[in-house]
Amino acid sequence: MLAHMFKDKDAWGNKQDPRGAFLIDRSPEYFEPILNYLRHGQLIVNDGINLLGVLEEARFFGIDSLIEHLEIAIKNSQPAEDHSPISRKEFVRFLLATPTKSELRCQGLNFSGADLSRLDLRYINFKMANLSRCNLAHANLCCANLERADLSGSVLDCANLQGVKMLCSNAEGASLKGCNFEDPSGLKANLEGANLKGVDMEGSQMTGINLRVATLKNAKLKNCNLRGATLAGTDLENCDLSGCDLQEANLRGSNVKGAIFEEMLTPLHMSQSVR
């Protein structure tokens, strides 16, 4: 750009001052590091000078090699992203500052290991959030969105999960004893495709729950109410289903290899397609 400016001096017209200097309407503060770079090939920027301003000048003058240096310098000067988990105190402060009628969006946030027990978390969007090893016991998660969330190793004992959305979530090894998935209004909890390997859901109320193609291998479902549940294509291998109410449950195409059905509250009627 500089070479082009001075190749045809007539293009400048009357933009020379009495001493013959040419006027370039750019910031001298940002141009100084560029001038030094043109002199000795080193990028030297004094404290207090914004690198973004110098970068824009380098782009204006078309100095490609300097642009690359500045982009690296700017990237290295940025503070490291904070991926540390959100604590209970921080989240409670966040909840209190949010109007009750506002939609609370927590997609992809990291709550790993946090104590969120007994909190009112109704209707909150936790889609793809990291809730692994969290304490959510007695929490109210009614109609919360936990789609593709990581709940592995978490404790949700006695939580209210009415109408919860847990499609394709990962709750492997979690404890959900005594949870309530049953919504009196008829809104059914949706856990379709969820990974529930080894979960303990003993004594949970799950009338009409959707567990289609979910993985419940080695899960403990003793004394659960699964009346009218959708278990089509579900992996129930080695599950403890003793004492469960499975009346009107759809088990078509499910894998019940090694599952325990003793002491069921109602007779189990499975189609021939059950494996």
Short mmCIF file of C-alpha atoms in Angstrom, two decimals:
data_model
loop_
_atom_site.label_atom_id
_atom_site.label_comp_id
_atom_site.label_asym_id
_atom_site.label_seq_id
_atom_site.Cartn_x
_atom_site.Cartn_y
_atom_site.Cartn_z
CA MET A 1 0.00 0.00 0.00
CA LEU A 2 2.82 2.42 0.85
CA ALA A 3 4.60 1.65 -2.43
CA HIS A 4 1.37 2.25 -4.33
CA MET A 5 0.85 5.58 -2.56
CA PHE A 6 4.18 6.99 -3.69
CA LYS A 7 4.51 5.33 -7.08
CA ASP A 8 2.38 8.01 -8.71
CA LYS A 9 2.92 11.22 -6.76
CA ASP A 10 0.46 13.12 -8.94
CA ALA A 11 -2.31 11.10 -7.36
CA TRP A 12 -1.76 13.02 -4.12
CA GLY A 13 -2.76 16.34 -5.66
CA ASN A 14 -2.23 19.17 -3.16
CA LYS A 15 -1.95 16.92 -0.06
CA GLN A 16 1.64 17.98 0.61
CA ASP A 17 2.39 20.55 3.27
CA PRO A 18 4.89 23.47 2.68
CA ARG A 19 7.76 21.21 3.78
CA GLY A 20 6.85 18.56 1.21
CA ALA A 21 5.40 16.07 3.73
CA PHE A 22 2.48 13.91 2.62
CA LEU A 23 -0.64 13.67 4.76
CA ILE A 24 -1.83 10.11 5.52
CA ASP A 25 -5.00 10.28 7.59
CA ARG A 26 -4.19 7.39 9.93
CA SER A 27 -3.34 7.12 13.64
CA PRO A 28 0.36 7.89 14.29
CA GLU A 29 0.12 5.92 17.59
CA TYR A 30 -0.80 2.70 15.80
CA PHE A 31 1.56 3.38 12.90
CA GLU A 32 4.69 3.63 15.06
CA PRO A 33 4.98 -0.16 15.65
CA ILE A 34 4.47 -0.65 11.90
CA LEU A 35 7.22 1.83 11.07
CA ASN A 36 9.63 0.04 13.42
CA TYR A 37 8.67 -3.31 11.90
CA LEU A 38 9.48 -1.96 8.42
CA ARG A 39 12.84 -0.76 9.74
CA HIS A 40 14.12 -3.94 11.41
CA GLY A 41 11.49 -6.69 10.96
CA GLN A 42 10.65 -7.02 14.66
CA LEU A 43 7.21 -6.43 16.23
CA ILE A 44 7.66 -4.11 19.20
CA VAL A 45 4.55 -2.58 20.78
CA ASN A 46 4.83 -0.28 23.79
CA ASP A 47 2.59 -0.75 26.82
CA GLY A 48 -0.79 0.91 26.53
CA ILE A 49 -1.09 0.53 22.77
CA ASN A 50 -4.04 -1.59 21.67
CA LEU A 51 -2.87 -4.46 19.48
CA LEU A 52 -6.21 -4.47 17.67
CA GLY A 53 -5.55 -0.91 16.50
CA VAL A 54 -2.11 -1.89 15.21
CA LEU A 55 -3.65 -4.90 13.47
CA GLU A 56 -6.14 -2.70 11.62
CA GLU A 57 -3.29 -0.44 10.47
CA ALA A 58 -1.31 -3.46 9.27
CA ARG A 59 -4.36 -4.61 7.31
CA PHE A 60 -4.83 -1.13 5.84
CA PHE A 61 -1.25 -1.02 4.60
CA GLY A 62 -1.40 -4.66 3.43
CA ILE A 63 1.63 -5.89 5.41
CA ASP A 64 0.73 -9.59 5.46
CA SER A 65 3.71 -10.84 7.45
CA LEU A 66 2.99 -8.33 10.23
CA ILE A 67 -0.70 -9.24 10.25
CA GLU A 68 0.22 -12.84 11.07
CA HIS A 69 2.51 -11.73 13.94
CA LEU A 70 -0.19 -9.48 15.40
CA GLU A 71 -2.93 -12.11 15.22
CA ILE A 72 -0.71 -14.54 17.17
CA ALA A 73 0.17 -11.83 19.72
CA ILE A 74 -3.50 -10.94 20.23
CA LYS A 75 -4.46 -14.60 20.67
CA ASN A 76 -1.70 -15.11 23.25
CA SER A 77 -2.75 -12.00 25.16
CA GLN A 78 -6.34 -13.23 25.70
CA PRO A 79 -7.12 -14.62 29.17
CA ALA A 80 -7.63 -18.37 29.32
CA GLU A 81 -11.24 -19.50 29.19
CA ASP A 82 -12.66 -20.43 32.57
CA HIS A 83 -14.14 -23.93 32.41
CA SER A 84 -14.34 -24.41 36.18
CA PRO A 85 -17.65 -25.79 37.46
CA ILE A 86 -20.39 -23.45 38.70
CA SER A 87 -20.84 -23.67 42.46
CA ARG A 88 -24.14 -23.82 44.36
CA LYS A 89 -23.59 -20.30 45.71
CA GLU A 90 -23.01 -18.87 42.22
CA PHE A 91 -26.04 -20.66 40.79
CA VAL A 92 -28.38 -19.65 43.62
CA ARG A 93 -27.30 -16.03 43.10
CA PHE A 94 -28.07 -16.48 39.40
CA LEU A 95 -31.51 -17.95 40.18
CA LEU A 96 -32.41 -15.11 42.54
CA ALA A 97 -31.43 -12.50 39.95
CA THR A 98 -33.61 -14.06 37.24
CA PRO A 99 -37.30 -13.06 37.01
CA THR A 100 -39.58 -16.02 37.66
CA LYS A 101 -41.27 -15.67 34.27
CA SER A 102 -38.00 -15.59 32.33
CA GLU A 103 -36.68 -18.70 30.59
CA LEU A 104 -33.46 -19.78 32.26
CA ARG A 105 -31.02 -21.16 29.70
CA CYS A 106 -28.11 -23.20 31.05
CA GLN A 107 -27.18 -25.14 27.92
CA GLY A 108 -23.69 -26.60 27.98
CA LEU A 109 -22.75 -25.11 31.36
CA ASN A 110 -20.46 -27.01 33.72
CA PHE A 111 -22.07 -27.91 37.07
CA SER A 112 -19.86 -30.96 37.65
CA GLY A 113 -19.89 -32.02 41.31
CA ALA A 114 -22.15 -29.13 42.41
CA ASP A 115 -24.65 -29.42 45.26
CA LEU A 116 -27.98 -28.47 43.70
CA SER A 117 -30.09 -30.47 46.14
CA ARG A 118 -33.57 -29.24 47.12
CA LEU A 119 -33.47 -26.33 44.63
CA ASP A 120 -36.43 -25.29 42.49
CA LEU A 121 -35.14 -26.01 38.97
CA ARG A 122 -38.47 -26.24 37.17
CA TYR A 123 -38.49 -25.54 33.41
CA ILE A 124 -34.76 -24.73 33.30
CA ASN A 125 -32.97 -25.60 30.05
CA PHE A 126 -29.98 -27.82 30.94
CA LYS A 127 -29.56 -29.19 27.43
CA MET A 128 -26.04 -30.66 26.98
CA ALA A 129 -24.99 -29.36 30.41
CA ASN A 130 -22.39 -31.18 32.50
CA LEU A 131 -24.19 -32.32 35.67
CA SER A 132 -21.96 -35.30 36.37
CA ARG A 133 -21.56 -36.26 40.04
CA CYS A 134 -24.04 -33.54 41.06
CA ASN A 135 -26.22 -33.76 44.15
CA LEU A 136 -29.77 -33.18 42.88
CA ALA A 137 -31.55 -35.05 45.66
CA HIS A 138 -35.05 -33.68 46.38
CA ALA A 139 -34.62 -31.07 43.61
CA ASN A 140 -37.67 -29.98 41.64
CA LEU A 141 -36.83 -30.63 37.98
CA CYS A 142 -40.42 -30.63 36.76
CA CYS A 143 -40.47 -30.10 32.95
CA ALA A 144 -36.73 -29.34 32.92
CA ASN A 145 -34.86 -29.96 29.67
CA LEU A 146 -31.98 -32.38 30.28
CA GLU A 147 -31.62 -33.52 26.68
CA ARG A 148 -28.11 -34.89 26.04
CA ALA A 149 -27.02 -33.71 29.49
CA ASP A 150 -24.32 -35.60 31.39
CA LEU A 151 -25.80 -36.88 34.67
CA SER A 152 -23.37 -39.75 35.14
CA GLY A 153 -22.76 -40.61 38.78
CA SER A 154 -25.24 -37.99 40.00
CA VAL A 155 -27.64 -38.37 42.92
CA LEU A 156 -31.26 -37.53 42.14
CA ASP A 157 -32.94 -39.46 44.94
CA CYS A 158 -36.53 -38.32 45.60
CA ALA A 159 -36.28 -35.65 42.88
CA ASN A 160 -39.42 -34.38 41.16
CA LEU A 161 -39.01 -35.30 37.48
CA GLN A 162 -42.56 -34.82 36.27
CA GLY A 163 -42.59 -34.19 32.52
CA VAL A 164 -38.79 -34.05 32.38
CA LYS A 165 -37.04 -34.26 29.00
CA MET A 166 -33.97 -36.51 29.16
CA LEU A 167 -33.67 -37.64 25.54
CA CYS A 168 -30.28 -39.23 24.85
CA SER A 169 -28.96 -38.07 28.22
CA ASN A 170 -26.14 -39.92 29.97
CA ALA A 171 -27.12 -40.96 33.50
CA GLU A 172 -24.89 -44.02 33.76
CA GLY A 173 -24.36 -45.07 37.37
CA ALA A 174 -26.71 -42.38 38.72
CA SER A 175 -29.01 -42.85 41.70
CA LEU A 176 -32.70 -42.02 41.11
CA LYS A 177 -34.31 -43.84 44.01
CA GLY A 178 -37.83 -42.80 44.89
CA CYS A 179 -38.12 -40.26 42.04
CA ASN A 180 -41.47 -39.08 40.75
CA PHE A 181 -41.79 -39.08 36.94
CA GLU A 182 -45.60 -39.26 37.04
CA ASP A 183 -47.39 -36.06 36.06
CA PRO A 184 -51.07 -36.00 37.13
CA SER A 185 -51.87 -33.71 34.18
CA GLY A 186 -50.81 -36.44 31.77
CA LEU A 187 -47.50 -34.90 30.61
CA LYS A 188 -45.17 -37.90 30.28
CA ALA A 189 -41.48 -37.91 31.12
CA ASN A 190 -39.35 -38.58 28.03
CA LEU A 191 -36.13 -40.57 28.50
CA GLU A 192 -35.99 -41.97 24.98
CA GLY A 193 -32.53 -43.18 24.01
CA ALA A 194 -31.06 -42.34 27.42
CA ASN A 195 -28.02 -44.18 28.80
CA LEU A 196 -29.20 -45.51 32.16
CA LYS A 197 -26.70 -48.32 32.62
CA GLY A 198 -26.42 -49.38 36.24
CA VAL A 199 -28.83 -46.74 37.57
CA ASP A 200 -30.69 -47.32 40.83
CA MET A 201 -34.33 -46.28 40.33
CA GLU A 202 -35.84 -48.41 43.08
CA GLY A 203 -39.31 -47.33 44.16
CA SER A 204 -39.72 -44.62 41.50
CA GLN A 205 -43.11 -43.61 40.12
CA MET A 206 -42.86 -43.89 36.32
CA THR A 207 -46.39 -44.34 35.02
CA GLY A 208 -46.45 -43.76 31.25
CA ILE A 209 -42.75 -42.93 31.06
CA ASN A 210 -41.07 -43.10 27.64
CA LEU A 211 -37.95 -45.31 27.83
CA ARG A 212 -37.99 -46.39 24.20
CA VAL A 213 -34.59 -47.70 23.00
CA ALA A 214 -33.02 -46.59 26.28
CA THR A 215 -30.18 -48.60 27.81
CA LEU A 216 -30.98 -49.94 31.29
CA LYS A 217 -28.47 -52.77 31.45
CA ASN A 218 -27.78 -53.85 35.06
CA ALA A 219 -30.21 -51.20 36.38
CA LYS A 220 -32.13 -51.61 39.62
CA LEU A 221 -35.85 -51.01 39.03
CA LYS A 222 -37.19 -52.92 42.00
CA ASN A 223 -40.73 -51.95 43.10
CA CYS A 224 -41.06 -49.29 40.39
CA ASN A 225 -44.42 -48.27 38.97
CA LEU A 226 -44.00 -48.76 35.21
CA ARG A 227 -47.69 -49.03 34.40
CA GLY A 228 -48.26 -48.06 30.76
CA ALA A 229 -44.55 -47.35 30.23
CA THR A 230 -43.03 -47.44 26.75
CA LEU A 231 -40.12 -49.89 26.86
CA ALA A 232 -40.06 -50.84 23.18
CA GLY A 233 -36.55 -51.69 22.04
CA THR A 234 -35.19 -51.01 25.51
CA ASP A 235 -32.12 -52.90 26.76
CA LEU A 236 -33.21 -54.42 30.09
CA GLU A 237 -30.44 -57.01 30.27
CA ASN A 238 -29.77 -58.13 33.85
CA CYS A 239 -32.25 -55.57 35.24
CA ASP A 240 -33.90 -56.15 38.59
CA LEU A 241 -37.60 -55.62 37.84
CA SER A 242 -38.90 -57.56 40.83
CA GLY A 243 -42.02 -56.08 42.38
CA CYS A 244 -42.62 -53.76 39.40
CA ASP A 245 -46.05 -52.87 38.09
CA LEU A 246 -45.73 -53.46 34.34
CA GLN A 247 -49.42 -53.56 33.52
CA GLU A 248 -50.06 -52.26 29.97
CA ALA A 249 -46.32 -51.60 29.50
CA ASN A 250 -45.02 -51.89 25.93
CA LEU A 251 -42.02 -54.25 25.91
CA ARG A 252 -42.06 -55.00 22.19
CA GLY A 253 -38.56 -55.75 20.93
CA SER A 254 -36.93 -55.18 24.31
CA ASN A 255 -33.96 -57.20 25.53
CA VAL A 256 -34.82 -58.89 28.84
CA LYS A 257 -31.96 -61.38 28.91
CA GLY A 258 -31.09 -62.17 32.52
CA ALA A 259 -33.72 -59.75 33.86
CA ILE A 260 -35.42 -60.55 37.19
CA PHE A 261 -39.24 -60.43 37.17
CA GLU A 262 -40.06 -62.24 40.42
CA GLU A 263 -42.74 -60.88 42.74
CA MET A 264 -44.31 -58.63 40.11
CA LEU A 265 -47.46 -56.83 41.19
CA THR A 266 -49.26 -57.76 37.97
CA PRO A 267 -48.81 -60.54 35.41
CA LEU A 268 -46.41 -59.64 32.60
CA HIS A 269 -47.70 -60.05 29.06
CA MET A 270 -44.91 -59.66 26.49
CA SER A 271 -45.13 -60.06 22.74
CA GLN A 272 -43.14 -62.77 20.96
CA SER A 273 -40.76 -60.15 19.66
CA VAL A 274 -39.30 -59.63 23.12
CA ARG A 275 -35.75 -60.99 23.20
#
